[in-house]
CSV table of C-alpha atoms in Angstrom, one decimal:
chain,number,residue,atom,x,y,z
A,1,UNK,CA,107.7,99.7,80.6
A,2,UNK,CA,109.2,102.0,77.6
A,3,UNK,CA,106.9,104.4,76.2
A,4,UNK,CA,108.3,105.7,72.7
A,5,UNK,CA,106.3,108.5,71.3
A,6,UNK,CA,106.6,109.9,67.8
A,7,UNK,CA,110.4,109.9,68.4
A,8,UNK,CA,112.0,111.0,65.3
A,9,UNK,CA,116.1,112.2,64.7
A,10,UNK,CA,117.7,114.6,61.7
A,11,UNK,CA,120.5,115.0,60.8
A,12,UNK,CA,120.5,118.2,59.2
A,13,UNK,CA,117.8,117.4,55.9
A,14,UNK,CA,118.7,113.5,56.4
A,15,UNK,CA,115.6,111.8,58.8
A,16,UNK,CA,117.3,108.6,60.2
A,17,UNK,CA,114.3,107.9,62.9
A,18,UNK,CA,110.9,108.7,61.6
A,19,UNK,CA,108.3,109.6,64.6
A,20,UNK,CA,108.3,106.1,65.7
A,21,UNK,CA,106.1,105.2,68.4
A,22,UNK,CA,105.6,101.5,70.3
A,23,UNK,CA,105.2,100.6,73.8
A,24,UNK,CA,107.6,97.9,75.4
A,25,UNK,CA,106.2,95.9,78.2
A,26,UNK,CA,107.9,95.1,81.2
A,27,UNK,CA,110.0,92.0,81.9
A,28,UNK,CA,110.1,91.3,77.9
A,29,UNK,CA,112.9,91.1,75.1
A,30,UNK,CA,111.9,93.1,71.8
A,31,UNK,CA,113.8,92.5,69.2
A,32,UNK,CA,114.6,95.6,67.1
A,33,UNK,CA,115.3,94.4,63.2
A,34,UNK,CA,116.1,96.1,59.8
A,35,UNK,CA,118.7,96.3,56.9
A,36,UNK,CA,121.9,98.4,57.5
A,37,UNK,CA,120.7,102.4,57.7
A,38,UNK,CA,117.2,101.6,58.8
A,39,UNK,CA,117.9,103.6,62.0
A,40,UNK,CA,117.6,100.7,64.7
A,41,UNK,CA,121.0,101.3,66.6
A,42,UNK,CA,119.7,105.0,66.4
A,43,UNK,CA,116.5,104.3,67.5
A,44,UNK,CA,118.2,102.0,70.7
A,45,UNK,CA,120.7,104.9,71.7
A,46,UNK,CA,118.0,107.6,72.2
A,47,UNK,CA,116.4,105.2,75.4
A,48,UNK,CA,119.4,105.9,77.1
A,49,UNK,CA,120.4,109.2,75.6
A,50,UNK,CA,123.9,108.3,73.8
A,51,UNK,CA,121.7,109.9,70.9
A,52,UNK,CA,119.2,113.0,71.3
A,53,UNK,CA,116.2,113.0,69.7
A,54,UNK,CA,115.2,115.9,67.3
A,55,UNK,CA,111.3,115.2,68.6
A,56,UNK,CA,109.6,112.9,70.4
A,57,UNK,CA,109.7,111.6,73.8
A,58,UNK,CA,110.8,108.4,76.0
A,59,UNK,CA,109.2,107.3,79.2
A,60,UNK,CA,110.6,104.7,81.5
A,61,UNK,CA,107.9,103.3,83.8
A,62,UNK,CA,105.9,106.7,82.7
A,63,UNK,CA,109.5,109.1,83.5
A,64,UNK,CA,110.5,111.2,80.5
A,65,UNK,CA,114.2,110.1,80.0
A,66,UNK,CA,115.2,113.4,80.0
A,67,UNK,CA,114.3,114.2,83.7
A,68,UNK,CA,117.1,112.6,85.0
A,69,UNK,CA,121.1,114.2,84.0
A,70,UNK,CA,122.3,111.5,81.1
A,71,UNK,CA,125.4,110.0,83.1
A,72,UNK,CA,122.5,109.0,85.5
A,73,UNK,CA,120.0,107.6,83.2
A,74,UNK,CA,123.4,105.7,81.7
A,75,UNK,CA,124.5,103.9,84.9
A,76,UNK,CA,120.7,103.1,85.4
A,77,UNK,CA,120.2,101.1,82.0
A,78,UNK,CA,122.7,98.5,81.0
A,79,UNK,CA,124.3,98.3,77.7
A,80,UNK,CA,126.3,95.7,76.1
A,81,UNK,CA,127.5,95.8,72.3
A,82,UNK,CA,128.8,93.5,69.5
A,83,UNK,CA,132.6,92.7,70.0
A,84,UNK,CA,131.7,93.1,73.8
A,85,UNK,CA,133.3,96.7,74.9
A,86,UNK,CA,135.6,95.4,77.2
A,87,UNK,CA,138.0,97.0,78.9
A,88,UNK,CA,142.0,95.5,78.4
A,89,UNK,CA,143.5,96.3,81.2
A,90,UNK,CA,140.7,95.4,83.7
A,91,UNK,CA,140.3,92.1,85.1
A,92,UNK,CA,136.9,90.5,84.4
A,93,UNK,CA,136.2,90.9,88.1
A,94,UNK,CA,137.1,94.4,87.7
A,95,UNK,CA,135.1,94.7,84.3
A,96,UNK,CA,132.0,93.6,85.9
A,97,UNK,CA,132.5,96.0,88.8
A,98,UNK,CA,132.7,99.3,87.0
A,99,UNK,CA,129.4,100.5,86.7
A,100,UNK,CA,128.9,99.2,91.1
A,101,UNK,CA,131.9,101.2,91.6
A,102,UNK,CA,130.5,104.2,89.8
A,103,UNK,CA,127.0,103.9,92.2
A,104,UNK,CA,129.2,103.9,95.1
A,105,UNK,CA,128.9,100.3,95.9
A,106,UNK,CA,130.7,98.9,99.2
A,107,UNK,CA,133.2,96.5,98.4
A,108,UNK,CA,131.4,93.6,100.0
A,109,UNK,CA,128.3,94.3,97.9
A,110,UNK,CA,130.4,94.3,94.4
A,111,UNK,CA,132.5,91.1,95.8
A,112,UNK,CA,129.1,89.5,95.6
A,113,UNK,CA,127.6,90.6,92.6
A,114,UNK,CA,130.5,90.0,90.4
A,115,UNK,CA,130.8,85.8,92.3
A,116,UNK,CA,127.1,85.5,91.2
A,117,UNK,CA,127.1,87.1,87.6
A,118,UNK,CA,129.7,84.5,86.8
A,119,UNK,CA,128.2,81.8,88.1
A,120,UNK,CA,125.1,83.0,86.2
A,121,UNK,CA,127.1,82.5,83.0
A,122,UNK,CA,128.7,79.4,84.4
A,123,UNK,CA,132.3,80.7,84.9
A,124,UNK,CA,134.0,79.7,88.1
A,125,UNK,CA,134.8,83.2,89.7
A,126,UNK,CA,138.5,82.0,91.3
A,127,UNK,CA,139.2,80.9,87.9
A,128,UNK,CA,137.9,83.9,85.6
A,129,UNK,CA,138.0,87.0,87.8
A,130,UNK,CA,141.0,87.3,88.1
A,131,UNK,CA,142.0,87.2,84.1
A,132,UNK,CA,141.9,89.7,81.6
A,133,UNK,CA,139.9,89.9,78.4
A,134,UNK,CA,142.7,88.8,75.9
A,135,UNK,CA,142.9,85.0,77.9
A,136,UNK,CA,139.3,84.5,77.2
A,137,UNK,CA,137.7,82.6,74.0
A,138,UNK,CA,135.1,85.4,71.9
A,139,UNK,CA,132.0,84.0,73.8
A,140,UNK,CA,133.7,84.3,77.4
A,141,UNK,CA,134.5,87.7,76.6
A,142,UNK,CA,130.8,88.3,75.4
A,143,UNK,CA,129.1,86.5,78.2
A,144,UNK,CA,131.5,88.8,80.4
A,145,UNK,CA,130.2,91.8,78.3
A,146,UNK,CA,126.7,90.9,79.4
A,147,UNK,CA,127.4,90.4,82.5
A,148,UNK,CA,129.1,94.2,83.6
A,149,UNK,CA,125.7,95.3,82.0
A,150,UNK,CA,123.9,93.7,84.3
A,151,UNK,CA,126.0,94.5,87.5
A,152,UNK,CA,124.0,97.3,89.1
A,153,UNK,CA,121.0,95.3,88.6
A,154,UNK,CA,119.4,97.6,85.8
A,155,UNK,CA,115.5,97.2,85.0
A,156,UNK,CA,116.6,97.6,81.1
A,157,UNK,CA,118.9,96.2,78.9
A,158,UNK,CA,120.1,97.8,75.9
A,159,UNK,CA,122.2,95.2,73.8
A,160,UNK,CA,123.4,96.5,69.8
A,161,UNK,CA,123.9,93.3,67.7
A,162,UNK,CA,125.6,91.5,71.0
A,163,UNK,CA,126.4,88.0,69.4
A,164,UNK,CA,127.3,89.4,65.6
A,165,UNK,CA,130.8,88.4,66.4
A,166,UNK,CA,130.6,85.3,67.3
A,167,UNK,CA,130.2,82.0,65.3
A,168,UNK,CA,127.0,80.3,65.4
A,169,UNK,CA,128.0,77.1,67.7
A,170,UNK,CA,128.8,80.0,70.5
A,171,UNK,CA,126.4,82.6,69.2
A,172,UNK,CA,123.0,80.1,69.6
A,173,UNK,CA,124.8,79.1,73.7
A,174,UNK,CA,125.4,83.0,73.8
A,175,UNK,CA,121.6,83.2,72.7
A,176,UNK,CA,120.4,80.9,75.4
A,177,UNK,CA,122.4,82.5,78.1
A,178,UNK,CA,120.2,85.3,77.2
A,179,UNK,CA,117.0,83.9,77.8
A,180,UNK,CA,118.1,82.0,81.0
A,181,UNK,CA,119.1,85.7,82.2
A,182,UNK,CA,116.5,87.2,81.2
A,183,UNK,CA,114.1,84.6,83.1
A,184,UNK,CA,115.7,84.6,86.2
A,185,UNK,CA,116.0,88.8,86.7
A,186,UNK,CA,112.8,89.5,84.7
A,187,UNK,CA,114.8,92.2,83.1
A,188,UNK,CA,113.0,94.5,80.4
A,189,UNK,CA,115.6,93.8,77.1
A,190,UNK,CA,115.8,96.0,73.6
A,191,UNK,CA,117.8,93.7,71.1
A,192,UNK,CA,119.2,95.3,68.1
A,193,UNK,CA,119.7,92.8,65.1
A,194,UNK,CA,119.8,92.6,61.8
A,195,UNK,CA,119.0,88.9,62.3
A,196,UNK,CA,115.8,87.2,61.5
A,197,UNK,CA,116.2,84.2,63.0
A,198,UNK,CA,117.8,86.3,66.0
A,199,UNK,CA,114.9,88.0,66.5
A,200,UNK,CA,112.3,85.3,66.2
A,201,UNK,CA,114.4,83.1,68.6
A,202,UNK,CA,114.8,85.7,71.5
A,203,UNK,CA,112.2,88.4,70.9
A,204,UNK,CA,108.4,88.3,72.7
A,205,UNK,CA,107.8,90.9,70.2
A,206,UNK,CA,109.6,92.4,66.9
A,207,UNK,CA,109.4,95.9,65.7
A,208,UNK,CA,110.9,95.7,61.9
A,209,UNK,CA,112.4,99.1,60.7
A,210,UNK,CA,113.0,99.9,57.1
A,211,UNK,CA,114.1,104.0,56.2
A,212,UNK,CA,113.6,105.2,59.6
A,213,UNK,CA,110.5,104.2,59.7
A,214,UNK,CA,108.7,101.7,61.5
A,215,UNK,CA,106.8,99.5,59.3
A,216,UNK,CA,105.5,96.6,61.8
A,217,UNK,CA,105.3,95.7,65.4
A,218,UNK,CA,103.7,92.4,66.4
A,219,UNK,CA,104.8,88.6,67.9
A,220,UNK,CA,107.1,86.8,66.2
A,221,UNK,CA,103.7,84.5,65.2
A,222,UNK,CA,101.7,87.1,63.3
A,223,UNK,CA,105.2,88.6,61.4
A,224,UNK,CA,106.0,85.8,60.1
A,225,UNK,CA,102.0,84.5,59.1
A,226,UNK,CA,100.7,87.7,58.2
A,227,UNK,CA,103.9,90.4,57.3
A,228,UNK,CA,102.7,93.6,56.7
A,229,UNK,CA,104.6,95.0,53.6
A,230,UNK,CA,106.6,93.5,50.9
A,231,UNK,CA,109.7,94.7,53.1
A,232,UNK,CA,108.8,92.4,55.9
A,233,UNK,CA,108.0,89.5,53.6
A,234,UNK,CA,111.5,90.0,52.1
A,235,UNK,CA,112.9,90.6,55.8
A,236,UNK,CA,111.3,87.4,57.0
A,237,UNK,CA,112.0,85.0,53.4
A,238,UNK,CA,109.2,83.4,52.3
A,239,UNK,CA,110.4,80.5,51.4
A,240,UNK,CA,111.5,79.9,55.3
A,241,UNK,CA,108.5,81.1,56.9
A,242,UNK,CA,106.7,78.4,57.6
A,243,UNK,CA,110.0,77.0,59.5
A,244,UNK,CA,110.5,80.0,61.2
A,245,UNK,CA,107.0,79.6,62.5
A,246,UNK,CA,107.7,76.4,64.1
A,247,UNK,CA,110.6,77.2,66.3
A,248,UNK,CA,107.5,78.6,67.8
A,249,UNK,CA,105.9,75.7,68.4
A,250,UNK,CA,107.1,73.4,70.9
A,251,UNK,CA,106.6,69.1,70.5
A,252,UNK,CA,104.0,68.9,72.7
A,253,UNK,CA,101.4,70.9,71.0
A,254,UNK,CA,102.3,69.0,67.6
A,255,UNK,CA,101.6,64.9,70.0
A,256,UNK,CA,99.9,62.7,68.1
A,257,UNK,CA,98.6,59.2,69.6
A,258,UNK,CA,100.9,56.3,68.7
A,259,UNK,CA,104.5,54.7,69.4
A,260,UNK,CA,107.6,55.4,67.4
A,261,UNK,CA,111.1,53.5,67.8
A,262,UNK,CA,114.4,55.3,69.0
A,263,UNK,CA,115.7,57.8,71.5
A,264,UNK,CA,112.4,60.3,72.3
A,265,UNK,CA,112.7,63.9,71.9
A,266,UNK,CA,111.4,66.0,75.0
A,267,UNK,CA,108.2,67.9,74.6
A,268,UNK,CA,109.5,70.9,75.7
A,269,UNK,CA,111.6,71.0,72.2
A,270,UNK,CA,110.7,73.6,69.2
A,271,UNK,CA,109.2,71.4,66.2
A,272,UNK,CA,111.8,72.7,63.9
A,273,UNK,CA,114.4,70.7,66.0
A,274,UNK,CA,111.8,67.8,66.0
A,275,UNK,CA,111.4,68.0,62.2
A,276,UNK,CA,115.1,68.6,61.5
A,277,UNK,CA,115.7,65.8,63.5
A,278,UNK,CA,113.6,64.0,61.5
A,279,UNK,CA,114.6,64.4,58.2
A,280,UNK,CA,118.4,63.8,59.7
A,281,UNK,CA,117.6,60.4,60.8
A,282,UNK,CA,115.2,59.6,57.6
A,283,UNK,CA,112.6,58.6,60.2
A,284,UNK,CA,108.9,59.1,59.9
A,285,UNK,CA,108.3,59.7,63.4
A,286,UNK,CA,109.9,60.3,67.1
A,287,UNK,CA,108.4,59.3,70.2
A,288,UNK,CA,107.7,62.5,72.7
A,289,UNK,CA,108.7,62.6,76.4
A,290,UNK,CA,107.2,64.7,79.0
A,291,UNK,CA,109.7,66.0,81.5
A,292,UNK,CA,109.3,63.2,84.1
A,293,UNK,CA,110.6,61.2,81.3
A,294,UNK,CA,107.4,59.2,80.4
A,295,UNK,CA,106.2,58.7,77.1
A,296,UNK,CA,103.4,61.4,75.9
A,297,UNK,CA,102.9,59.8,72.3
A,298,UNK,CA,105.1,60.6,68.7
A,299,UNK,CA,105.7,63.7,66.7
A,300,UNK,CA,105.4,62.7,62.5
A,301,UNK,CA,107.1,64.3,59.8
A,302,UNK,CA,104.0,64.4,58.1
A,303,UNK,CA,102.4,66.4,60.7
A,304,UNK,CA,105.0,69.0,61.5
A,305,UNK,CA,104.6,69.5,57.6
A,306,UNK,CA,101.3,70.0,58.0
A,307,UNK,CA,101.8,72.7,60.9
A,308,UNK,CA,104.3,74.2,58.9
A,309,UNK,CA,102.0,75.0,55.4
A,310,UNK,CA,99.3,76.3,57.9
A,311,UNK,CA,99.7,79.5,58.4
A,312,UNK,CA,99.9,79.6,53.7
């Protein structure tokens, strides 16, 4: 868990954090969003201490962050950033390994972590240890980036607009990596982004920031139903709102009874893809599979629609 209470940072008569305060729960990505200036890289780099606060305190799992000396808190909290950070003349092996290294790490136990990090990420360790950043494509690099922040097995990830680099075929993979990684180590993630759509996708909860300030902190659900200041309406687009909401939604709460013709969609698919799908084909309904692959009923245009106006 990561306490932040009435944290505010100056810079000499300019407030760029204004005494915010929220509560992170464990094992959970929050998404931290806001226009350029709104202090949200600011607000990220005071949890591990690359920024001091003027005021204000951070507890880890109820431990004021300033209890430990700040290289220490560092190796103990990963980081990754956009464009990746990594190091040229490092393998990827050796990338990964730095921060293990650091801790003291026998060579056997850093051997290990760096074979199952890549297979994590699905890249064959013979083939992509040994090779160095500049013979991998933008995602490999970032998936790599990840990864060395994740070496020494942190409880929290810090990541600073990880994927704005990356174009949105590999970004929305890069997204999904996340989330599969996140799952399987139950790791407690702070996203930066200045993404929307980001943030709704990967974020169990979204703290919006807007002069320093933080103006709301909720689900993805109720930010984008019931936004809390013109700011956040703007933030969120009004317009898109209702489709934003179901990305949410998965097919098999939107079922209805009935046969449809064509390929079925799985259940476990958000309704946006159903609906987009949808209006691709110029079809007025899809038939839904469960996951054993038998048929649950059909998804309509007319009632995604319908789910989408709702929350209006």
């Amino acid at each position: 868990m990561i306490e932040i209470e009435n944290i505010t940072k100056r810079y000499d008569d300019q407030t760029v954090v204004d005494d915010v305060s929220l509560v992170i729960e464990p094992r959970t990505i929050a998404a931290i969003v806001g226009t350029s200036g709104s202090g949200k890289t600011t607000l990220l780099r005071m949890i591990n201490r690359l920024v001091e606060p003027t005021s204000g305190t951070i507890k880890l799992d109820g431990v004021d962050n300033h209890s430990l000396p700040d290289y220490e808190l560092r190796r103990s909290i990963g980081y990754a950033i956009q464009g990746h950070g990594l190091f040229p003349h490092r393998t990827v092996a050796q990338n990964i390994a730095t921060v293990p290294l650091l801790l003291g790490w026998d060579k056997e136990r850093i051997d290990e972590r760096v074979d199952e990090l890549l297979r994590l990420f699905q890249l064959d360790p013979a083939a992509f240890g040994p090779r160095y950043p500049h013979e991998l494509s933008g995602g490999q690099q970032q998936r790599v980036g990840v990864a060395r922040a994740l070496a020494a097995k942190p409880n929290v990830l810090l990541m600073d607009e990880p994927f704005g680099a990356l174009d949105p075929i590999i970004r929305t993979k890069a997204q999904e990596d996340l989330l599969a990684i996140q799952k399987h180590f139950g790791t407690t993630i702070i996203l930066v982004t200045h993404d929307m759509e980001e943030a709704v996708h990967l974020g169990h909860k979204i703290a919006v920031m807007d002069g320093g300030k933080l103006v709301q902190y909720a689900k993805p659900a109720e930010i984008l139903a019931k936004p809390a200041s013109s700011f956040v309406e703007t933030l969120v687009g009004s317009s898109e709102r209702p489709f934003r909401l179901l990305s949410l939604g998965r097919v098999a709460d939107a079922v209805e009874k009935g046969t449809a013709e064509g390929e079925a969609i799985p259940a476990e698919a958000s309704q946006r893809d159903a609906l987009a799908e949808l209006l691709w084909s110029g079809r007025p309904a899809l038939p839904v599979k469960g996951a054993d692959g038998k048929p649950l009923g059909r998804v309509t245009v007319d009632g995604l629609i319908k789910l989408a106006a709702r929350p209006a």
